[in-house]
Coordinates of C-alpha atoms in Angstrom, one line a residue:
M1 CA 27.3 -14.8 61.0
P2 CA 28.8 -11.5 59.7
G3 CA 31.1 -13.5 57.4
T4 CA 28.2 -15.1 55.7
R5 CA 26.4 -11.8 55.2
N6 CA 29.5 -10.1 53.8
S7 CA 30.0 -13.0 51.4
G8 CA 26.5 -12.7 50.2
L9 CA 26.8 -9.0 49.7
L10 CA 30.1 -9.2 47.9
A11 CA 28.9 -12.0 45.7
L12 CA 25.7 -10.1 44.7
G13 CA 27.7 -7.0 44.0
G14 CA 30.1 -9.0 41.8
I15 CA 27.3 -10.6 39.9
A16 CA 25.7 -7.2 39.3
L17 CA 29.0 -5.7 38.2
A18 CA 29.7 -8.6 35.8
A19 CA 26.2 -8.2 34.3
V20 CA 26.8 -4.5 33.7
L21 CA 30.2 -5.1 32.1
A22 CA 28.8 -7.8 29.9
V23 CA 26.2 -5.4 28.5
L24 CA 28.7 -2.7 28.0
G25 CA 30.9 -5.2 26.1
H26 CA 28.1 -5.9 23.7
L27 CA 27.5 -2.2 23.1
E28 CA 31.2 -1.5 22.3
V29 CA 31.7 -4.0 19.5
S30 CA 31.1 -3.6 15.8
D31 CA 27.6 -3.5 14.5
D32 CA 28.6 -6.3 12.1
L33 CA 28.5 -8.8 15.0
S34 CA 25.1 -10.4 15.6
P35 CA 24.2 -11.5 19.1
W36 CA 21.8 -14.0 17.6
S37 CA 24.3 -16.0 15.6
L38 CA 27.6 -15.3 17.4
T39 CA 28.5 -16.3 20.9
V40 CA 29.7 -14.1 23.7
S41 CA 33.2 -15.4 23.1
D42 CA 33.0 -14.2 19.5
F43 CA 32.3 -10.7 20.9
A44 CA 35.0 -11.0 23.5
V45 CA 37.7 -11.9 20.9
S46 CA 37.2 -8.7 19.1
D47 CA 38.2 -6.8 22.2
R48 CA 40.8 -9.0 24.0
G49 CA 41.3 -8.1 27.6
G50 CA 38.2 -5.9 27.4
V51 CA 35.1 -5.6 29.5
I52 CA 33.6 -9.0 28.6
D53 CA 36.8 -10.8 29.7
T54 CA 36.7 -8.7 32.8
A55 CA 33.1 -9.6 33.5
M56 CA 34.0 -13.3 33.3
A57 CA 36.8 -12.8 35.8
V58 CA 34.5 -10.8 38.2
L59 CA 31.9 -13.5 38.0
A60 CA 34.4 -16.2 38.9
A61 CA 35.6 -14.1 41.8
A62 CA 32.1 -13.6 43.0
T63 CA 31.6 -17.4 43.1
V64 CA 34.8 -18.0 45.0
V65 CA 33.7 -15.5 47.7
L66 CA 30.7 -17.7 48.4
L67 CA 32.7 -20.9 49.1
P68 CA 33.6 -20.2 52.7
A69 CA 30.0 -19.2 53.5
L70 CA 28.7 -22.4 51.8
R71 CA 31.1 -24.5 53.8
R72 CA 29.8 -22.9 57.0
A73 CA 26.2 -23.6 55.8
G74 CA 27.0 -27.3 55.5
A75 CA 27.3 -27.5 51.7
G76 CA 29.0 -30.7 50.6
R77 CA 32.4 -30.9 49.1
L78 CA 31.2 -32.0 45.7
G79 CA 28.9 -29.0 45.3
R80 CA 31.7 -26.6 46.3
A81 CA 34.2 -28.4 44.0
L82 CA 31.8 -27.9 41.1
L83 CA 31.6 -24.2 41.9
V84 CA 35.4 -24.2 41.8
A85 CA 35.3 -25.9 38.4
W86 CA 32.8 -23.3 37.2
S87 CA 35.1 -20.4 38.3
A88 CA 38.2 -22.0 36.8
G89 CA 36.4 -22.6 33.5
L90 CA 35.4 -18.9 33.4
V91 CA 38.9 -17.7 34.1
A92 CA 40.4 -20.1 31.5
A93 CA 37.9 -19.0 28.9
A94 CA 38.7 -15.3 29.7
V95 CA 42.4 -15.9 29.5
V96 CA 42.5 -18.2 26.5
P97 CA 40.8 -16.6 23.5
T98 CA 38.7 -18.4 20.9
N99 CA 39.3 -17.8 17.2
E100 CA 38.0 -14.9 15.2
P101 CA 34.5 -15.6 13.7
G102 CA 34.8 -17.5 10.4
L103 CA 38.4 -18.7 11.0
P104 CA 39.3 -22.4 11.6
M105 CA 39.7 -23.4 15.2
D106 CA 43.2 -23.7 16.6
T107 CA 44.4 -25.2 19.9
A108 CA 43.6 -22.1 21.9
A109 CA 40.1 -22.1 20.5
Y110 CA 39.5 -25.7 21.5
L111 CA 40.9 -25.0 25.0
H112 CA 38.5 -22.0 25.3
R113 CA 35.6 -24.2 24.1
Y114 CA 36.1 -27.0 26.5
A115 CA 36.8 -24.7 29.4
S116 CA 33.4 -23.0 28.7
V117 CA 31.7 -26.5 28.5
V118 CA 33.1 -27.4 31.9
A119 CA 31.9 -24.1 33.4
F120 CA 28.4 -24.3 31.8
L121 CA 27.8 -27.9 33.0
A122 CA 29.4 -27.6 36.5
L123 CA 27.3 -24.8 37.8
P124 CA 23.8 -26.4 37.1
V125 CA 24.9 -29.6 38.8
A126 CA 26.3 -27.6 41.7
G127 CA 22.9 -25.8 42.0
W128 CA 21.0 -29.1 42.1
L129 CA 23.3 -30.3 44.9
L130 CA 23.0 -27.0 46.9
A131 CA 19.2 -27.0 46.6
R132 CA 18.8 -29.7 49.2
R133 CA 21.2 -28.0 51.6
L134 CA 19.7 -24.5 51.3
G135 CA 16.1 -25.8 51.3
G136 CA 13.0 -23.7 51.4
R137 CA 12.0 -21.6 48.4
A138 CA 15.6 -21.4 47.2
A139 CA 15.5 -25.2 46.6
G140 CA 12.6 -24.8 44.1
W141 CA 14.3 -21.9 42.3
L142 CA 17.6 -23.7 42.1
R143 CA 16.1 -26.9 40.7
G144 CA 14.1 -25.0 38.2
L145 CA 17.1 -23.0 37.1
T146 CA 19.2 -26.1 36.9
L147 CA 16.7 -27.8 34.6
T148 CA 16.4 -24.7 32.5
S149 CA 20.2 -24.4 32.2
L150 CA 20.6 -28.0 31.1
L151 CA 17.9 -27.7 28.5
L152 CA 19.5 -24.5 27.1
A153 CA 22.9 -26.2 27.2
A154 CA 21.4 -29.1 25.1
A155 CA 19.9 -26.5 22.7
M156 CA 23.3 -24.8 22.3
I157 CA 25.1 -28.2 21.7
W158 CA 22.5 -29.0 19.0
S159 CA 23.0 -25.6 17.4
A160 CA 26.8 -26.0 17.5
Y161 CA 26.8 -29.3 15.7
P162 CA 23.8 -30.6 13.7
G163 CA 22.0 -27.2 13.8
D164 CA 24.6 -25.3 11.8
R165 CA 24.9 -22.7 14.6
V166 CA 21.3 -21.5 14.2
L167 CA 20.5 -19.0 16.9
I168 CA 23.5 -20.2 18.9
G169 CA 24.1 -16.8 20.3
L170 CA 20.6 -16.5 21.6
A171 CA 20.8 -20.0 23.2
E172 CA 24.1 -19.2 24.9
R173 CA 22.9 -15.8 26.3
L174 CA 19.7 -17.4 27.7
L175 CA 21.9 -20.1 29.2
I176 CA 24.2 -17.5 30.8
L177 CA 21.2 -15.6 32.1
A178 CA 19.8 -18.8 33.8
E179 CA 23.2 -19.7 35.3
V180 CA 23.9 -16.2 36.6
A181 CA 20.3 -16.2 38.1
L182 CA 21.1 -19.5 39.8
L183 CA 24.3 -18.1 41.3
A184 CA 22.4 -15.0 42.5
V185 CA 19.8 -17.2 44.2
V186 CA 22.6 -18.9 46.1
A187 CA 24.1 -15.6 47.2
G188 CA 20.8 -14.0 48.0
T189 CA 19.7 -17.0 50.1
L190 CA 22.9 -16.9 52.2
L191 CA 22.4 -13.1 52.7
R192 CA 18.7 -13.4 53.6
R193 CA 19.3 -16.1 56.1
E194 CA 21.9 -14.1 57.9
I195 CA 19.6 -11.0 57.9
G196 CA 16.7 -13.0 59.1
E197 CA 18.5 -14.3 62.1
V198 CA 17.6 -12.4 65.2
A199 CA 20.4 -12.0 67.7
V200 CA 19.4 -12.7 71.3
P201 CA 20.7 -9.9 73.6
R202 CA 23.2 -11.0 76.2
G203 CA 21.5 -11.7 79.5
W204 CA 18.1 -12.4 78.0
E205 CA 19.2 -15.9 76.9
H206 CA 20.1 -16.8 80.5
R207 CA 16.9 -15.3 81.7
H208 CA 14.9 -17.4 79.3
L209 CA 16.7 -20.6 80.5
V210 CA 15.8 -19.7 84.1
E211 CA 12.2 -19.2 83.2
V212 CA 12.0 -22.5 81.5
A213 CA 13.7 -24.3 84.3
V214 CA 11.8 -22.8 87.2
P215 CA 8.0 -23.4 87.3
A216 CA 5.8 -20.3 87.1
R217 CA 4.4 -20.8 90.6
E218 CA 7.8 -20.8 92.2
R219 CA 8.8 -17.6 90.3
E220 CA 5.9 -15.7 92.0
V221 CA 7.2 -13.2 94.6
T222 CA 6.1 -14.1 98.1
P223 CA 5.1 -11.1 100.2
A224 CA 7.4 -10.3 103.0
R225 CA 6.3 -11.2 106.6
G226 CA 4.6 -8.4 108.4
A227 CA 4.0 -6.4 105.2

């Protein structure tokens, strides 16, 4: 259906745009900020309302675009609800800033943290649920990326608490990369399925039904009398 194809194209375009904006956001910040030991949120808070916050909003919008196409593809309500939770978590994290690096956490910072946690956990579970519905090679990719995301999320949690934030920035960026790839697989699968469908020209479908219904011997043309 054209709607499914358009959804896939828009979502892939949004994912690509969000990736470009996120990279630009890292290039524009101070050289004193380390991507290995500081999270993306630490970078974003230094440029409130900047390109990283915009990237998060664009990624959330790209996810929402996929929801109608997934419903048409037969995806379950729980999987789609988890994608909504992922999108809402991204928007909340973009709107509510964390604290500046080195400062004690306030209420806004805690809200930002738990919105991010909801987003990071909701998307892998959604990917696992969608794998069965989308099937084929996509199912293998989605399950692999889901397991990778959950392992990286566990590594990030370990670093945030008992690990004294060792390489927390690296763990988070690898987690984001895996989850964005998961989302891209969903969008690409929907797009590829629509492109792969061959439309049957009007008239040929009816002709095919007639050929199936009428035996080949009866379809032979009988010569006219006296010919």
